[in-house]
PDB file of C-alpha atoms in Angstrom:
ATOM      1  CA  UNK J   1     106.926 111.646 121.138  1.00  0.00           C
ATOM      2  CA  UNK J   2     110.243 109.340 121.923  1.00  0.00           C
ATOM      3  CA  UNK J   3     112.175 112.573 121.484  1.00  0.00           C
ATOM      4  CA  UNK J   4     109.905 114.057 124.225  1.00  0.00           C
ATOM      5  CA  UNK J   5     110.204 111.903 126.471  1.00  0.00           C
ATOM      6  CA  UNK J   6     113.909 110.759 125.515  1.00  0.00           C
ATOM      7  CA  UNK J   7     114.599 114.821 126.819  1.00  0.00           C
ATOM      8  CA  UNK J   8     112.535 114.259 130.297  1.00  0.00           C
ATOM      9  CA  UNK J   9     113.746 111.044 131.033  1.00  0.00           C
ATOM     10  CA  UNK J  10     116.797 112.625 132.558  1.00  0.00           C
ATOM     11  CA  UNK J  11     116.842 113.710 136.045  1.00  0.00           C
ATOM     12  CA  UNK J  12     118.963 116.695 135.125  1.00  0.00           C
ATOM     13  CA  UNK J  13     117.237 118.484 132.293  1.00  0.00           C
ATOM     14  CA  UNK J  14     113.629 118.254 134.291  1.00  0.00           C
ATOM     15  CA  UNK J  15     116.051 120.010 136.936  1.00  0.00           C
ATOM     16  CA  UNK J  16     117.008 122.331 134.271  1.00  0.00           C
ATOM     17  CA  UNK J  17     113.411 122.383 133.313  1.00  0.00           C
ATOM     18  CA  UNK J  18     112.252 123.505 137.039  1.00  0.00           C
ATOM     19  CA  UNK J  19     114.795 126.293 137.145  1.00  0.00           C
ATOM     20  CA  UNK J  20     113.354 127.886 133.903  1.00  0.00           C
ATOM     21  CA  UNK J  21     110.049 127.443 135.317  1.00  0.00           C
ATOM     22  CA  UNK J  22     110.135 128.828 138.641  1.00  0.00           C
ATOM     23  CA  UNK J  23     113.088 131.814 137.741  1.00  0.00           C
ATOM     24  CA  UNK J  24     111.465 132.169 133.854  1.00  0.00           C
ATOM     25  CA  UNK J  25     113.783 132.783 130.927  1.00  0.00           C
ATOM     26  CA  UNK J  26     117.807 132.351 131.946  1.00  0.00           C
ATOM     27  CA  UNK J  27     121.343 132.732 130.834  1.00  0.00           C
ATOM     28  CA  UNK J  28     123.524 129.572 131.202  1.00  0.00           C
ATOM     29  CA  UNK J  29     125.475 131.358 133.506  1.00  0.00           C
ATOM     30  CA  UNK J  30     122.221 132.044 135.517  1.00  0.00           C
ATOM     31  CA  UNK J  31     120.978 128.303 135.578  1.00  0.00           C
ATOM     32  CA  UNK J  32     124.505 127.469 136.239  1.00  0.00           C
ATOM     33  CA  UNK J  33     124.719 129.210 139.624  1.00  0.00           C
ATOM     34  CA  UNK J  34     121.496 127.324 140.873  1.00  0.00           C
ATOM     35  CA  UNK J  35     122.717 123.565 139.171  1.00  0.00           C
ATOM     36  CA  UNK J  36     125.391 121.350 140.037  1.00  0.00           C
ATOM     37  CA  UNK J  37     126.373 121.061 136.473  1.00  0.00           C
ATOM     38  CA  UNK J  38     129.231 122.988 134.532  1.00  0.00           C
ATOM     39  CA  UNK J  39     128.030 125.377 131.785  1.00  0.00           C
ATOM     40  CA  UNK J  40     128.949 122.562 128.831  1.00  0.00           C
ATOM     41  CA  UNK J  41     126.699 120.081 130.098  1.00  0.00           C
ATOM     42  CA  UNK J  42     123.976 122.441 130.987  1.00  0.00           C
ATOM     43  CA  UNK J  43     124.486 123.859 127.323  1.00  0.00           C
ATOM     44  CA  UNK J  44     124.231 120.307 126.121  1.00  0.00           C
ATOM     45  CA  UNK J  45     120.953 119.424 127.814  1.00  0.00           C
ATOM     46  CA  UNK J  46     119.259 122.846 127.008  1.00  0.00           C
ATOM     47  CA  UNK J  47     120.169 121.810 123.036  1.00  0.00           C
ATOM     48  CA  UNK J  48     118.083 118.493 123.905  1.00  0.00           C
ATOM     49  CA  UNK J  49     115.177 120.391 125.224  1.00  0.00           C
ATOM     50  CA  UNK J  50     115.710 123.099 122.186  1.00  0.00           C
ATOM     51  CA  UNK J  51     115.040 119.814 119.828  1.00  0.00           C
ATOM     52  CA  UNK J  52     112.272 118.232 121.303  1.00  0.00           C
ATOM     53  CA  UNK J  53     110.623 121.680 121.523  1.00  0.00           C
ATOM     54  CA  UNK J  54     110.705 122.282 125.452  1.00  0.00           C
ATOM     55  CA  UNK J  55     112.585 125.283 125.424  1.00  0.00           C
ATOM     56  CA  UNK J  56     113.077 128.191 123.234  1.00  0.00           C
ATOM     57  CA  UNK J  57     115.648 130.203 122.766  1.00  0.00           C
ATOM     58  CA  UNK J  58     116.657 133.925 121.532  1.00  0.00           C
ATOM     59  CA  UNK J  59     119.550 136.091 121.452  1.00  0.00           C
ATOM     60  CA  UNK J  60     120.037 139.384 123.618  1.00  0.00           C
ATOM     61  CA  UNK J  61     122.958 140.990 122.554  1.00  0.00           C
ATOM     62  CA  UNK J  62     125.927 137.947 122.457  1.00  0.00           C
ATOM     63  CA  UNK J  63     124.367 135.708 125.044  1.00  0.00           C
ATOM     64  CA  UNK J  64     120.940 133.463 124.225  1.00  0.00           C
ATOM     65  CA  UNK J  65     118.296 133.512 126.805  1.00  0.00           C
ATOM     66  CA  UNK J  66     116.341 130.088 126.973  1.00  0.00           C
ATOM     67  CA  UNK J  67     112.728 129.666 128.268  1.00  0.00           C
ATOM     68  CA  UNK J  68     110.100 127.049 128.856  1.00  0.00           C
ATOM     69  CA  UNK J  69     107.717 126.805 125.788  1.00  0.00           C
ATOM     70  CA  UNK J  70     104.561 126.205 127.988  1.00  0.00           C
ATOM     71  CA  UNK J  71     102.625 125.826 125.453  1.00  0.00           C
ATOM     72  CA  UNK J  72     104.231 123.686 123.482  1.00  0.00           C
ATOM     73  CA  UNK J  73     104.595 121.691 126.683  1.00  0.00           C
ATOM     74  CA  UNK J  74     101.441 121.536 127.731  1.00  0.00           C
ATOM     75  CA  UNK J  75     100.607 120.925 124.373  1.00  0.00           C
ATOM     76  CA  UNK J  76     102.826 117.958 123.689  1.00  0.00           C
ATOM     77  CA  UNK J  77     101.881 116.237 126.998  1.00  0.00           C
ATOM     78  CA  UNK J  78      97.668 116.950 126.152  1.00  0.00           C
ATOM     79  CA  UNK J  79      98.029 114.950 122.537  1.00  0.00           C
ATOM     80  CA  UNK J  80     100.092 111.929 124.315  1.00  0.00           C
ATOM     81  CA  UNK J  81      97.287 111.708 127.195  1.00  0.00           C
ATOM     82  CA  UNK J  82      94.231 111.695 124.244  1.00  0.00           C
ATOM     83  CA  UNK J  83      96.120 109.378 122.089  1.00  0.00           C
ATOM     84  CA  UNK J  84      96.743 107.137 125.429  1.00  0.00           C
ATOM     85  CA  UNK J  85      93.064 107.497 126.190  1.00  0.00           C
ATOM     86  CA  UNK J  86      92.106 106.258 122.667  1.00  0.00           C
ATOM     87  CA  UNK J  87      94.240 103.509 122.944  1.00  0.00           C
ATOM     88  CA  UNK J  88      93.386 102.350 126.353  1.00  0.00           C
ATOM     89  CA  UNK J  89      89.581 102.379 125.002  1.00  0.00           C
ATOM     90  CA  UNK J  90      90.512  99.918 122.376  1.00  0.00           C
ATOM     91  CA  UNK J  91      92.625  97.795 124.433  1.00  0.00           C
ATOM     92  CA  UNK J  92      91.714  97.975 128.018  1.00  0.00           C
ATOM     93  CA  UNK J  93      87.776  97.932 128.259  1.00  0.00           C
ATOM     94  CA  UNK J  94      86.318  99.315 131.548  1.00  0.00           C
ATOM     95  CA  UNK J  95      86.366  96.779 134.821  1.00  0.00           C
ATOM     96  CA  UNK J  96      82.440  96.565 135.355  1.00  0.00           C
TER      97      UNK J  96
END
């Protein structure tokens, strides 16, 4: 999970993150006409999101189109709130 949340914690790859959800799969040139960021450090923060399994990417012709794995997302995010619940049952009882 710290490879999760190591790729949100940054302001500007949940930026990236809301571009690719709102506009769906993108071109760096694309999400580089709606972000303040040069191409390089776009590409840079779409590889961090690529490894922690955020984003997906594929190849149309010579450019690579990246996308928000929802799933995998949604996925992720439901197995850190159950393990969270477990442990808050074992460490924090309820406040009667």
């Amino acid at each position: 999970d710290s490879e999760f949340l190591r790729a949100l914690a940054e302001p500007a790859r949940r930026e990236v993150l809301r571009v690719l959800l709102l506009d769906g799969p993108s071109r760096i040139t694309d999400l580089a006409d709606q972000l303040p960021q040069d191409r390089s450090v776009i590409s840079r923060h779409l590889r961090v999101l690529e490894d922690a399994g955020i984003v997906t990417s594929t190849w149309k012709g010579r450019e690579r189109i990246y996308s928000l794995d929802g799933p995998a997302f949604v996925n992720t995010l439901e197995h850190m709130v159950t393990r969270a619940r477990a442990q808050m049952a074992l460490g924090c009882p309820p406040q009667v």
